[in-house]
C-alpha positions as a LaTeX table, in Angstrom:
\begin{tabular}{lrrr}
\hline
Residue & $x$ (\AA) & $y$ (\AA) & $z$ (\AA) \\
\hline
Met1 & $-24.43$ & 4.95 & $-8.21$ \\
Asn2 & $-26.55$ & 4.70 & $-5.11$ \\
Gln3 & $-26.72$ & 0.89 & $-5.52$ \\
Ile4 & $-22.93$ & 0.76 & $-5.66$ \\
Thr5 & $-22.62$ & 3.06 & $-2.55$ \\
Met6 & $-24.76$ & 0.61 & $-0.54$ \\
Ser7 & $-23.03$ & $-2.50$ & $-1.72$ \\
Val8 & $-21.26$ & $-4.70$ & 0.90 \\
Leu9 & $-17.69$ & $-5.78$ & 0.37 \\
Pro10 & $-17.25$ & $-9.53$ & 0.36 \\
Glu11 & $-15.43$ & $-10.78$ & 3.49 \\
Met12 & $-13.27$ & $-13.26$ & 1.64 \\
Asn13 & $-11.92$ & $-14.66$ & 4.88 \\
Glu14 & $-10.88$ & $-17.95$ & 3.22 \\
Leu15 & $-9.00$ & $-16.24$ & 0.44 \\
Trp16 & $-7.33$ & $-13.89$ & 2.84 \\
Gln17 & $-6.17$ & $-16.85$ & 4.85 \\
Glu18 & $-5.10$ & $-18.97$ & 1.83 \\
Thr19 & $-3.12$ & $-16.25$ & 0.16 \\
Leu20 & $-1.70$ & $-14.14$ & 2.89 \\
Asn21 & $-2.07$ & $-16.35$ & 5.96 \\
Trp22 & $-3.98$ & $-13.48$ & 7.54 \\
Gln23 & $-7.44$ & $-12.13$ & 7.69 \\
Pro24 & $-9.01$ & $-8.95$ & 9.08 \\
Asp25 & $-10.84$ & $-9.03$ & 12.39 \\
Glu26 & $-14.44$ & $-7.73$ & 12.64 \\
Ser27 & $-13.26$ & $-4.16$ & 13.39 \\
Gln28 & $-10.88$ & $-4.10$ & 10.44 \\
Gln29 & $-13.56$ & $-5.57$ & 8.17 \\
Gln30 & $-15.81$ & $-2.68$ & 9.12 \\
Gln31 & $-13.06$ & $-0.17$ & 8.42 \\
Phe32 & $-12.57$ & $-1.79$ & 4.96 \\
Gln33 & $-16.33$ & $-1.51$ & 4.31 \\
Arg34 & $-16.40$ & 2.15 & 5.43 \\
Leu35 & $-13.31$ & 2.91 & 3.34 \\
Tyr36 & $-15.08$ & 1.41 & 0.32 \\
Glu37 & $-18.18$ & 3.57 & 0.92 \\
Leu38 & $-16.11$ & 6.79 & 1.32 \\
Ile39 & $-14.16$ & 6.08 & $-1.88$ \\
Val40 & $-17.32$ & 5.47 & $-3.88$ \\
Glu41 & $-18.85$ & 8.68 & $-2.46$ \\
Gly42 & $-15.76$ & 10.70 & $-3.08$ \\
Asn43 & $-15.47$ & 9.34 & $-6.57$ \\
Arg44 & $-18.55$ & 11.34 & $-7.56$ \\
Ser45 & $-16.56$ & 14.55 & $-7.53$ \\
Leu46 & $-12.92$ & 13.62 & $-7.46$ \\
Asn47 & $-12.44$ & 10.73 & $-9.97$ \\
Leu48 & $-10.47$ & 8.77 & $-7.35$ \\
Thr49 & $-10.65$ & 5.32 & $-9.04$ \\
Arg50 & $-12.37$ & 3.42 & $-11.75$ \\
Ile51 & $-12.60$ & 0.45 & $-9.47$ \\
Thr52 & $-15.90$ & 0.59 & $-7.60$ \\
Glu53 & $-17.47$ & $-2.87$ & $-7.95$ \\
Pro54 & $-17.20$ & $-4.69$ & $-4.61$ \\
Ile55 & $-15.21$ & $-7.71$ & $-5.68$ \\
Glu56 & $-12.86$ & $-5.76$ & $-7.83$ \\
Phe57 & $-12.28$ & $-3.17$ & $-5.10$ \\
Trp58 & $-11.46$ & $-5.99$ & $-2.63$ \\
Glu59 & $-8.90$ & $-7.55$ & $-4.98$ \\
Lys60 & $-7.33$ & $-4.48$ & $-6.60$ \\
His61 & $-7.32$ & $-2.14$ & $-3.66$ \\
Leu62 & $-7.41$ & $-4.07$ & $-0.47$ \\
Trp63 & $-5.83$ & $-7.45$ & $-1.30$ \\
Asp64 & $-3.25$ & $-5.97$ & $-3.64$ \\
Ser65 & $-2.24$ & $-3.32$ & $-1.10$ \\
Leu66 & $-1.61$ & $-5.91$ & 1.64 \\
Arg67 & 0.02 & $-8.48$ & $-0.71$ \\
Gly68 & 2.97 & $-6.08$ & $-1.14$ \\
Ile69 & 3.73 & $-6.20$ & 2.55 \\
Ala70 & 2.62 & $-9.78$ & 3.29 \\
Arg71 & 5.83 & $-10.46$ & 5.11 \\
Leu72 & 4.83 & $-7.99$ & 7.76 \\
Leu73 & 1.35 & $-9.39$ & 8.44 \\
Pro74 & 0.92 & $-11.41$ & 11.71 \\
Ala75 & 0.04 & $-15.00$ & 11.17 \\
Asn76 & $-3.35$ & $-15.72$ & 12.87 \\
Asn77 & $-3.91$ & $-19.34$ & 12.00 \\
Ser78 & $-2.09$ & $-20.45$ & 15.11 \\
Ala79 & $-3.05$ & $-19.19$ & 18.46 \\
Gly80 & $-0.46$ & $-16.90$ & 19.98 \\
Glu81 & 1.91 & $-17.35$ & 17.14 \\
Asn82 & 3.09 & $-14.20$ & 15.32 \\
Arg83 & 6.00 & $-15.62$ & 13.38 \\
Lys84 & 5.71 & $-13.15$ & 10.56 \\
Leu85 & 5.51 & $-9.91$ & 12.57 \\
Pro86 & 8.05 & $-7.38$ & 11.48 \\
Pro87 & 11.02 & $-6.51$ & 13.59 \\
Glu88 & 10.66 & $-3.55$ & 15.92 \\
Ser89 & 12.80 & $-1.49$ & 13.51 \\
Val90 & 9.90 & $-1.37$ & 11.06 \\
Gln91 & 7.90 & 1.59 & 12.49 \\
Lys92 & 7.63 & 4.45 & 9.97 \\
Val93 & 6.02 & 3.98 & 6.64 \\
Ile94 & 5.56 & 6.41 & 3.79 \\
Asp95 & 3.12 & 5.84 & 0.87 \\
Ile96 & 4.50 & 7.91 & $-2.00$ \\
Gly97 & 1.89 & 9.14 & $-4.50$ \\
Thr98 & $-0.91$ & 7.73 & $-2.34$ \\
Gly99 & $-3.74$ & 9.03 & $-4.43$ \\
Ala100 & $-6.97$ & 7.70 & $-2.90$ \\
Gly101 & $-4.92$ & 6.18 & $-0.10$ \\
Phe102 & $-3.57$ & 2.93 & $-1.57$ \\
Pro103 & $-1.68$ & 0.97 & $-0.44$ \\
Gly104 & $-1.29$ & 3.14 & 2.66 \\
Leu105 & $-4.76$ & 3.08 & 4.15 \\
Pro106 & $-5.29$ & $-0.71$ & 4.06 \\
Ile107 & $-1.88$ & $-1.11$ & 5.61 \\
Ala108 & $-2.59$ & 1.35 & 8.34 \\
Ile109 & $-5.82$ & $-0.60$ & 9.04 \\
Ala110 & $-4.11$ & $-4.00$ & 9.03 \\
Leu111 & $-1.04$ & $-2.95$ & 11.00 \\
Pro112 & $-2.16$ & $-0.41$ & 13.55 \\
His113 & 1.27 & $-0.35$ & 15.23 \\
Leu114 & 2.90 & 1.23 & 12.19 \\
Ser115 & 2.99 & 5.02 & 11.63 \\
Val116 & 1.86 & 5.67 & 8.07 \\
Thr117 & 2.45 & 8.89 & 6.10 \\
Leu118 & 0.18 & 9.35 & 3.06 \\
Leu119 & 2.12 & 11.55 & 0.63 \\
Asp120 & 0.58 & 13.15 & $-2.48$ \\
Ser121 & 1.18 & 16.23 & $-4.54$ \\
Thr122 & $-2.46$ & 16.87 & $-5.33$ \\
Arg123 & $-4.22$ & 19.06 & $-2.81$ \\
Lys124 & $-7.73$ & 17.62 & $-3.60$ \\
Lys125 & $-6.64$ & 14.10 & $-2.81$ \\
Ile126 & $-4.95$ & 15.12 & 0.40 \\
Thr127 & $-8.02$ & 17.09 & 1.45 \\
Phe128 & $-10.16$ & 14.02 & 0.74 \\
Leu129 & $-7.84$ & 11.80 & 2.82 \\
Glu130 & $-7.99$ & 14.31 & 5.68 \\
Thr131 & $-11.71$ & 13.57 & 5.93 \\
Val132 & $-11.31$ & 9.84 & 5.51 \\
Leu133 & $-8.93$ & 9.29 & 8.42 \\
Pro134 & $-11.28$ & 10.46 & 11.22 \\
Ser135 & $-14.26$ & 8.78 & 9.55 \\
Leu136 & $-12.37$ & 5.45 & 9.74 \\
Gly137 & $-11.08$ & 6.12 & 13.22 \\
Ile138 & $-7.50$ & 5.66 & 11.98 \\
Glu139 & $-5.06$ & 7.33 & 14.33 \\
Asn140 & $-1.76$ & 5.88 & 13.05 \\
Ala141 & $-1.83$ & 7.65 & 9.68 \\
Ala142 & $-1.29$ & 11.26 & 8.66 \\
Thr143 & $-1.37$ & 13.13 & 5.36 \\
Leu144 & 1.43 & 15.02 & 3.77 \\
Leu145 & 1.13 & 17.36 & 0.76 \\
Gly146 & 4.13 & 17.62 & $-1.49$ \\
Arg147 & 6.50 & 15.94 & $-3.97$ \\
Ala148 & 8.80 & 13.13 & $-2.84$ \\
Asp149 & 11.95 & 14.78 & $-4.08$ \\
Glu150 & 11.15 & 18.03 & $-2.29$ \\
Ile151 & 10.10 & 16.31 & 0.88 \\
Ala152 & 13.25 & 14.32 & 0.97 \\
Arg153 & 15.35 & 17.50 & 1.28 \\
Gly154 & 13.78 & 18.34 & 4.66 \\
Pro155 & 15.42 & 17.08 & 7.84 \\
Gln156 & 12.17 & 15.81 & 9.08 \\
His157 & 11.73 & 13.33 & 6.23 \\
Lys158 & 15.22 & 12.72 & 4.77 \\
Gln159 & 16.33 & 9.19 & 5.64 \\
Ala160 & 13.45 & 8.97 & 8.14 \\
Tyr161 & 11.46 & 5.96 & 7.10 \\
Asp162 & 11.83 & 2.17 & 7.45 \\
Leu163 & 9.44 & 1.44 & 4.56 \\
Ala164 & 8.39 & 3.21 & 1.42 \\
Leu165 & 5.51 & 2.14 & $-0.79$ \\
Leu166 & 4.96 & 3.09 & $-4.41$ \\
Arg167 & 1.97 & 1.92 & $-6.47$ \\
Ala168 & 1.11 & 3.17 & $-9.89$ \\
Val169 & 3.59 & 6.09 & $-9.52$ \\
Gly170 & 5.69 & 5.75 & $-12.69$ \\
Ala171 & 8.67 & 4.03 & $-14.21$ \\
Ala172 & 10.68 & 1.93 & $-11.73$ \\
Pro173 & 13.87 & 4.04 & $-11.80$ \\
Leu174 & 11.77 & 7.20 & $-10.99$ \\
Cys175 & 10.08 & 5.28 & $-8.10$ \\
Ala176 & 13.47 & 4.34 & $-6.71$ \\
Lys177 & 14.74 & 7.90 & $-7.00$ \\
Cys178 & 11.66 & 9.08 & $-5.04$ \\
Ala179 & 11.91 & 6.42 & $-2.36$ \\
Leu180 & 15.62 & 5.73 & $-1.53$ \\
Pro181 & 16.42 & 9.27 & $-0.19$ \\
Leu182 & 13.57 & 8.92 & 2.28 \\
Leu183 & 14.64 & 5.53 & 3.62 \\
Lys184 & 16.98 & 4.91 & 6.58 \\
Asn185 & 19.95 & 2.72 & 5.87 \\
Gly186 & 18.63 & $-0.85$ & 5.80 \\
Gly187 & 15.13 & 0.47 & 4.91 \\
Leu188 & 12.97 & $-1.19$ & 2.22 \\
Ala189 & 11.01 & 0.15 & $-0.69$ \\
Val190 & 8.22 & $-1.81$ & $-2.26$ \\
Leu191 & 7.35 & $-1.12$ & $-5.90$ \\
Tyr192 & 3.97 & $-2.45$ & $-6.90$ \\
Arg193 & 4.10 & $-3.43$ & $-10.59$ \\
Gly194 & 1.90 & $-5.31$ & $-13.07$ \\
Asn195 & 4.28 & $-7.03$ & $-15.50$ \\
Trp196 & 7.94 & $-7.09$ & $-14.88$ \\
Thr197 & 10.88 & $-7.91$ & $-17.23$ \\
Val198 & 14.53 & $-8.75$ & $-16.96$ \\
Glu199 & 15.25 & $-5.69$ & $-18.95$ \\
Glu200 & 13.36 & $-3.50$ & $-16.46$ \\
Glu201 & 15.28 & $-5.04$ & $-13.60$ \\
Thr202 & 18.61 & $-4.41$ & $-15.24$ \\
Glu203 & 17.71 & $-0.80$ & $-16.01$ \\
Leu204 & 16.53 & $-0.35$ & $-12.49$ \\
Gln205 & 19.65 & $-1.82$ & $-10.85$ \\
Ser206 & 22.01 & 0.47 & $-12.90$ \\
Ala207 & 19.83 & 3.50 & $-12.14$ \\
Ile208 & 19.89 & 2.96 & $-8.28$ \\
Glu209 & 23.54 & 2.05 & $-7.69$ \\
His210 & 24.57 & 5.71 & $-7.04$ \\
Leu211 & 21.52 & 6.14 & $-4.75$ \\
Gly212 & 22.77 & 3.39 & $-2.38$ \\
Gly213 & 20.05 & 0.91 & $-3.35$ \\
Thr214 & 19.89 & $-2.57$ & $-4.57$ \\
Val215 & 17.18 & $-4.89$ & $-5.87$ \\
Glu216 & 16.82 & $-7.39$ & $-3.03$ \\
Ser217 & 14.04 & $-9.54$ & $-4.54$ \\
Val218 & 11.20 & $-9.61$ & $-6.98$ \\
Glu219 & 8.02 & $-11.60$ & $-6.18$ \\
Ala220 & 5.74 & $-12.68$ & $-8.98$ \\
Phe221 & 2.21 & $-13.74$ & $-8.21$ \\
Thr222 & $-1.39$ & $-13.71$ & $-9.59$ \\
Thr223 & $-4.41$ & $-11.99$ & $-8.01$ \\
Pro224 & $-6.81$ & $-14.37$ & $-6.41$ \\
Thr225 & $-10.08$ & $-13.58$ & $-8.23$ \\
Ser226 & $-9.17$ & $-12.24$ & $-11.66$ \\
Gln227 & $-5.86$ & $-14.18$ & $-12.01$ \\
Ser228 & $-4.07$ & $-11.05$ & $-13.08$ \\
Ala229 & $-0.25$ & $-10.87$ & $-13.18$ \\
Arg230 & 1.44 & $-8.82$ & $-10.42$ \\
His231 & 4.96 & $-8.27$ & $-9.31$ \\
Cys232 & 6.40 & $-6.62$ & $-6.16$ \\
Val233 & 9.95 & $-5.32$ & $-6.45$ \\
Tyr234 & 11.78 & $-4.88$ & $-3.11$ \\
Leu235 & 14.67 & $-2.38$ & $-2.95$ \\
Arg236 & 17.03 & $-2.23$ & $-0.01$ \\
Lys237 & 18.78 & 0.88 & 1.06 \\
Val238 & 22.28 & $-0.29$ & 1.64 \\
Glu239 & 24.37 & 2.90 & 1.96 \\
\hline
\end{tabular}
């Protein structure tokens, strides 16, 4: 375990650039490395993740987290050109069922202008994240203990977010029911999925109509090192 703790994450700058048209700067790379070390250390007592090998961690936790919001990442292959920056309306993000902080933490690191709320119903995981944030020097993220359906009833959180993220939370209709009440009109939910079928999409669409949501798009892709199938389902709050 000590050997894993001391391992160094691969930089993967070429793969970042080829797949996302973005790559972390030196400071962000250091934060990714520190996040990796904290996760491996916390894993000893909290069982945060089975993914601890450096290359697997990079792909399944860092790259996968950012792939879901690739449209928001600033292009950095042309000097002074930020053609993919999000509109100013995208400011508040909530990561529902964040667990060990994915995808919310990598997104907070990559996009420091966003305000990211890390929501989980497990006290131990929230307590862990409360130690991670200052260790990483992250000031644009905060933790929140609770369930999404309960949080959405409060005036502070109901229809308060521009973007909702759900990764490994549950069935797609359940994810939608958790996310849509938290979104402003016009807000977007990103469902991180493995495989995705036409039947699942049909079921999801029928389940969310009364919630004022619609399936805006589905992106299919493969991960860059293990060539695993992934899908991101984008739901728009329309009412």
